[in-house]
């Protein structure tokens, strides 16, 4: 029992140490925002990776998620003759939870892992030390453009995915023989349910999730060691940590915004 408590204590101390290092990296990155106008090419390049290149996958995922939501809820509601509210259910589900979380998972798995791998390669092959030798701040040069790009692109991708998901729900609601909800009815239900507060809550979540992804993946990349194997471990670790922190943050943000 004593050894178990000692192990738990060491893990807690280690975890608090990581939290402190992440917060320090976040502080340095935010402080480097003043240099953003001089790093526009890097920021635009990261926005293309996080945003533009993620659009095809996000489109397919959001479209079929919206269809599944409409199909599952619509068929059940049709048993009670209340299938006309499918639009509001799909819209609220996408805007409140599915859109921000789904897009954040997608960005973490696709762009976040690339961030950690790229910075990890630079760390292992001492390119970051070379930047320091040349008096170039690695945080300003590497972390700041990625954080800004994530803070911009994740909310934009969320809005886009919400719209695509609601479109998929409208199509399946109209075409399914057990539902056959007109587009006008679906749109009316959607318009009555979606208020500015709901949309703002989803955007706040996506903004926070984007920051989590960028900071965690950059932190893991900066702390990579152990050659090629270490790069692979860091890539996996960045995705797992991002997923966990997104879910934890999602709960607390939902509780605060309710």
Coordinates of C-alpha atoms in Angstrom, one line a residue:
X1 CA 0.0 0.0 0.0
X2 CA 2.8 2.4 0.9
X3 CA 4.6 1.7 -2.5
X4 CA 1.3 2.3 -4.3
X5 CA 0.8 5.7 -2.6
X6 CA 4.4 6.6 -3.4
X7 CA 3.8 5.7 -7.0
X8 CA 0.6 7.9 -7.1
X9 CA 2.5 10.7 -5.4
X10 CA 5.3 10.6 -8.0
X11 CA 2.8 10.5 -10.9
X12 CA 1.0 13.5 -9.5
X13 CA 4.2 15.5 -9.1
X14 CA 5.2 14.5 -12.6
X15 CA 1.8 15.6 -13.9
X16 CA 2.0 18.9 -12.1
X17 CA 5.4 19.5 -13.6
X18 CA 4.1 18.9 -17.1
X19 CA 1.2 21.3 -16.5
X20 CA 3.6 23.9 -15.4
X21 CA 5.8 23.5 -18.4
X22 CA 2.8 23.6 -20.8
X23 CA 1.6 26.8 -19.1
X24 CA 5.1 28.4 -19.5
X25 CA 5.1 27.4 -23.2
X26 CA 1.6 29.0 -23.6
X27 CA 2.8 32.2 -21.9
X28 CA 5.8 32.5 -24.1
X29 CA 3.7 31.7 -27.2
X30 CA 1.1 34.4 -26.3
X31 CA 3.9 36.9 -25.7
X32 CA 5.3 36.1 -29.2
X33 CA 1.9 37.1 -30.7
X34 CA 3.3 40.7 -31.1
X35 CA 5.6 39.3 -33.8
X36 CA 2.8 37.8 -35.8
X37 CA 2.8 40.4 -38.6
X38 CA 6.4 39.4 -39.3
X39 CA 5.5 35.7 -39.5
X40 CA 2.5 35.9 -41.9
X41 CA 4.0 33.4 -44.4
X42 CA 4.4 30.8 -41.7
X43 CA 1.0 31.4 -40.2
X44 CA -0.7 31.1 -43.7
X45 CA 1.2 27.9 -44.4
X46 CA 0.0 26.4 -41.1
X47 CA -3.6 27.6 -41.8
X48 CA -3.4 25.8 -45.1
X49 CA -2.4 22.6 -43.3
X50 CA -4.9 22.8 -40.5
X51 CA -7.8 24.3 -42.4
X52 CA -7.7 23.8 -46.2
X53 CA -6.2 20.4 -46.3
X54 CA -8.6 19.1 -43.6
X55 CA -11.8 20.3 -45.4
X56 CA -12.3 17.1 -47.5
X57 CA -12.2 14.8 -44.5
X58 CA -14.2 17.1 -42.4
X59 CA -16.9 17.4 -45.1
X60 CA -17.3 13.6 -45.4
X61 CA -17.3 13.1 -41.6
X62 CA -19.8 15.9 -40.9
X63 CA -22.1 14.9 -43.7
X64 CA -22.5 11.4 -42.5
X65 CA -22.6 12.3 -38.8
X66 CA -25.6 14.6 -39.6
X67 CA -27.2 11.8 -41.6
X68 CA -26.8 9.3 -38.8
X69 CA -28.1 11.7 -36.2
X70 CA -31.2 12.4 -38.3
X71 CA -31.8 8.7 -39.0
X72 CA -31.5 7.5 -35.5
X73 CA -33.5 10.2 -33.8
X74 CA -36.0 10.6 -36.6
X75 CA -37.0 6.9 -36.7
X76 CA -37.4 6.8 -33.0
X77 CA -39.4 10.1 -32.9
X78 CA -41.6 8.9 -35.8
X79 CA -43.0 6.2 -33.4
X80 CA -44.6 9.1 -31.4
X81 CA -45.4 11.3 -34.4
X82 CA -42.9 14.0 -33.4
X83 CA -40.4 13.6 -36.2
X84 CA -40.8 17.2 -37.2
X85 CA -38.4 18.3 -34.5
X86 CA -35.5 16.3 -36.1
X87 CA -34.0 19.5 -37.5
X88 CA -33.7 21.0 -34.0
X89 CA -32.1 17.9 -32.6
X90 CA -29.6 17.6 -35.4
X91 CA -28.7 21.3 -35.3
X92 CA -28.3 21.5 -31.5
X93 CA -26.3 18.2 -31.4
X94 CA -23.9 19.5 -34.2
X95 CA -23.5 23.0 -32.8
X96 CA -23.2 22.2 -29.1
X97 CA -21.1 19.0 -29.1
X98 CA -20.6 17.0 -32.3
X99 CA -19.2 19.8 -34.4
X100 CA -16.5 21.2 -32.0
X101 CA -15.4 17.8 -30.6
X102 CA -15.5 16.0 -34.0
X103 CA -13.5 18.7 -35.7
X104 CA -11.0 18.9 -32.8
X105 CA -10.4 15.2 -32.9
X106 CA -9.9 15.4 -36.6
X107 CA -7.4 18.3 -36.4
X108 CA -5.6 16.7 -33.5
X109 CA -5.2 13.4 -35.3
X110 CA -4.2 14.9 -38.6
X111 CA -2.6 18.3 -38.1
X112 CA -1.6 17.9 -34.5
X113 CA 0.3 14.8 -35.0
X114 CA 2.1 16.5 -37.9
X115 CA 3.0 19.4 -35.6
X116 CA 4.5 17.1 -33.0
X117 CA 6.4 15.0 -35.6
X118 CA 7.8 18.0 -37.4
X119 CA 9.0 19.8 -34.3
X120 CA 10.2 16.4 -32.9
X121 CA 12.4 15.8 -35.9
X122 CA 13.9 19.3 -35.5
X123 CA 14.5 18.6 -31.8
X124 CA 16.2 15.2 -32.4
X125 CA 18.4 16.4 -35.2
X126 CA 19.4 19.5 -33.2
X127 CA 17.8 22.0 -35.6
X128 CA 16.1 23.8 -32.7
X129 CA 19.5 24.2 -31.0
X130 CA 20.7 25.7 -34.3
X131 CA 17.8 28.2 -34.2
X132 CA 18.8 29.2 -30.7
X133 CA 22.4 29.6 -31.8
X134 CA 21.3 31.9 -34.6
X135 CA 19.3 33.9 -31.9
X136 CA 16.0 32.9 -33.4
X137 CA 13.4 32.1 -30.7
X138 CA 12.1 28.6 -31.4
X139 CA 8.8 29.4 -29.7
X140 CA 8.2 32.4 -31.9
X141 CA 9.4 30.6 -35.0
X142 CA 7.6 27.3 -34.5
X143 CA 4.9 27.4 -31.8
X144 CA 3.4 30.9 -32.4
X145 CA 2.3 30.4 -36.1
X146 CA 0.8 27.0 -35.2
X147 CA -1.2 28.4 -32.3
X148 CA -2.6 31.3 -34.3
X149 CA -3.5 29.1 -37.2
X150 CA -5.3 26.6 -34.9
X151 CA -7.2 29.4 -33.1
X152 CA -8.5 30.6 -36.4
X153 CA -9.0 27.4 -38.4
X154 CA -10.7 25.2 -35.8
X155 CA -13.6 27.5 -35.2
X156 CA -14.0 28.1 -39.0
X157 CA -13.9 24.3 -39.6
X158 CA -16.5 23.9 -36.9
X159 CA -18.9 26.3 -38.5
X160 CA -18.4 24.6 -41.8
X161 CA -18.9 21.1 -40.4
X162 CA -22.0 22.2 -38.5
X163 CA -23.5 23.4 -41.8
X164 CA -22.5 20.3 -43.7
X165 CA -23.9 18.1 -40.9
X166 CA -27.2 19.9 -40.8
X167 CA -27.4 19.5 -44.6
X168 CA -26.8 15.8 -44.4
X169 CA -29.6 15.6 -41.7
X170 CA -32.0 17.5 -44.0
X171 CA -31.3 15.2 -46.9
X172 CA -31.9 12.0 -45.0
X173 CA -34.9 13.4 -43.2
X174 CA -36.5 14.2 -46.6
X175 CA -35.6 11.0 -48.4
X176 CA -36.2 8.4 -45.7
X177 CA -39.6 6.8 -46.2
X178 CA -40.4 6.7 -42.4
X179 CA -39.7 10.4 -42.0
X180 CA -40.3 12.3 -45.3
X181 CA -39.9 15.7 -43.6
X182 CA -40.0 18.6 -46.0
X183 CA -37.0 20.9 -46.2
X184 CA -39.2 23.8 -45.1
X185 CA -40.3 21.9 -41.9
X186 CA -36.7 20.9 -41.2
X187 CA -35.4 24.5 -41.7
X188 CA -38.2 25.9 -39.5
X189 CA -37.3 23.5 -36.7
X190 CA -33.7 24.3 -37.1
X191 CA -34.2 28.0 -37.0
X192 CA -36.4 27.9 -33.9
X193 CA -33.8 25.8 -32.0
X194 CA -30.6 27.5 -32.9
X195 CA -30.0 30.7 -30.9
X196 CA -27.0 32.9 -30.8
X197 CA -26.1 31.5 -27.4
X198 CA -25.9 28.0 -28.8
X199 CA -23.7 29.0 -31.7
X200 CA -21.4 31.1 -29.5
X201 CA -21.0 28.2 -27.0
X202 CA -19.9 25.9 -29.8
X203 CA -17.4 28.5 -31.1
X204 CA -16.0 29.1 -27.7
X205 CA -15.4 25.4 -27.3
X206 CA -13.7 25.1 -30.7
X207 CA -11.5 28.1 -29.9
X208 CA -10.3 26.5 -26.7
X209 CA -9.9 23.1 -28.3
X210 CA -7.8 24.6 -31.0
X211 CA -5.5 26.2 -28.4
X212 CA -5.2 22.9 -26.6
X213 CA -4.2 21.0 -29.7
X214 CA -1.5 23.5 -30.8
X215 CA 0.0 24.0 -27.3
X216 CA 0.1 20.3 -26.4
X217 CA 1.5 19.1 -29.8
X218 CA 4.2 21.8 -29.8
X219 CA 5.1 21.0 -26.2
X220 CA 5.4 17.3 -27.0
X221 CA 7.5 18.1 -30.1
X222 CA 9.8 20.3 -28.1
X223 CA 10.4 17.5 -25.6
X224 CA 11.1 14.7 -28.1
X225 CA 14.1 12.6 -27.6
X226 CA 15.4 9.2 -28.5
X227 CA 15.8 9.3 -32.3
X228 CA 13.3 7.9 -34.8
X229 CA 11.6 5.8 -32.1
X230 CA 11.2 8.8 -29.9
X231 CA 9.6 10.7 -32.8
X232 CA 7.0 8.0 -33.2
X233 CA 6.3 7.9 -29.5
X234 CA 5.9 11.7 -29.3
X235 CA 3.5 11.7 -32.3
X236 CA 1.2 9.1 -30.6
X237 CA 1.6 10.9 -27.2
X238 CA 0.5 14.2 -28.7
X239 CA -2.7 12.8 -30.2
X240 CA -3.6 10.9 -27.0
X241 CA -3.0 13.9 -24.7
X242 CA -5.0 16.1 -27.1
X243 CA -7.9 13.8 -27.1
X244 CA -8.0 13.5 -23.3
X245 CA -7.7 17.2 -22.7
X246 CA -10.3 18.0 -25.3
X247 CA -12.8 15.7 -23.5
X248 CA -11.9 17.1 -20.1
X249 CA -12.2 20.7 -21.3
X250 CA -15.5 19.8 -23.0
X251 CA -17.1 18.8 -19.8
X252 CA -16.0 21.9 -17.9
X253 CA -16.9 24.2 -20.7
X254 CA -20.3 22.6 -21.0
X255 CA -20.9 23.0 -17.3
X256 CA -19.8 26.7 -17.4
X257 CA -21.8 27.6 -20.5
X258 CA -25.0 25.8 -19.5

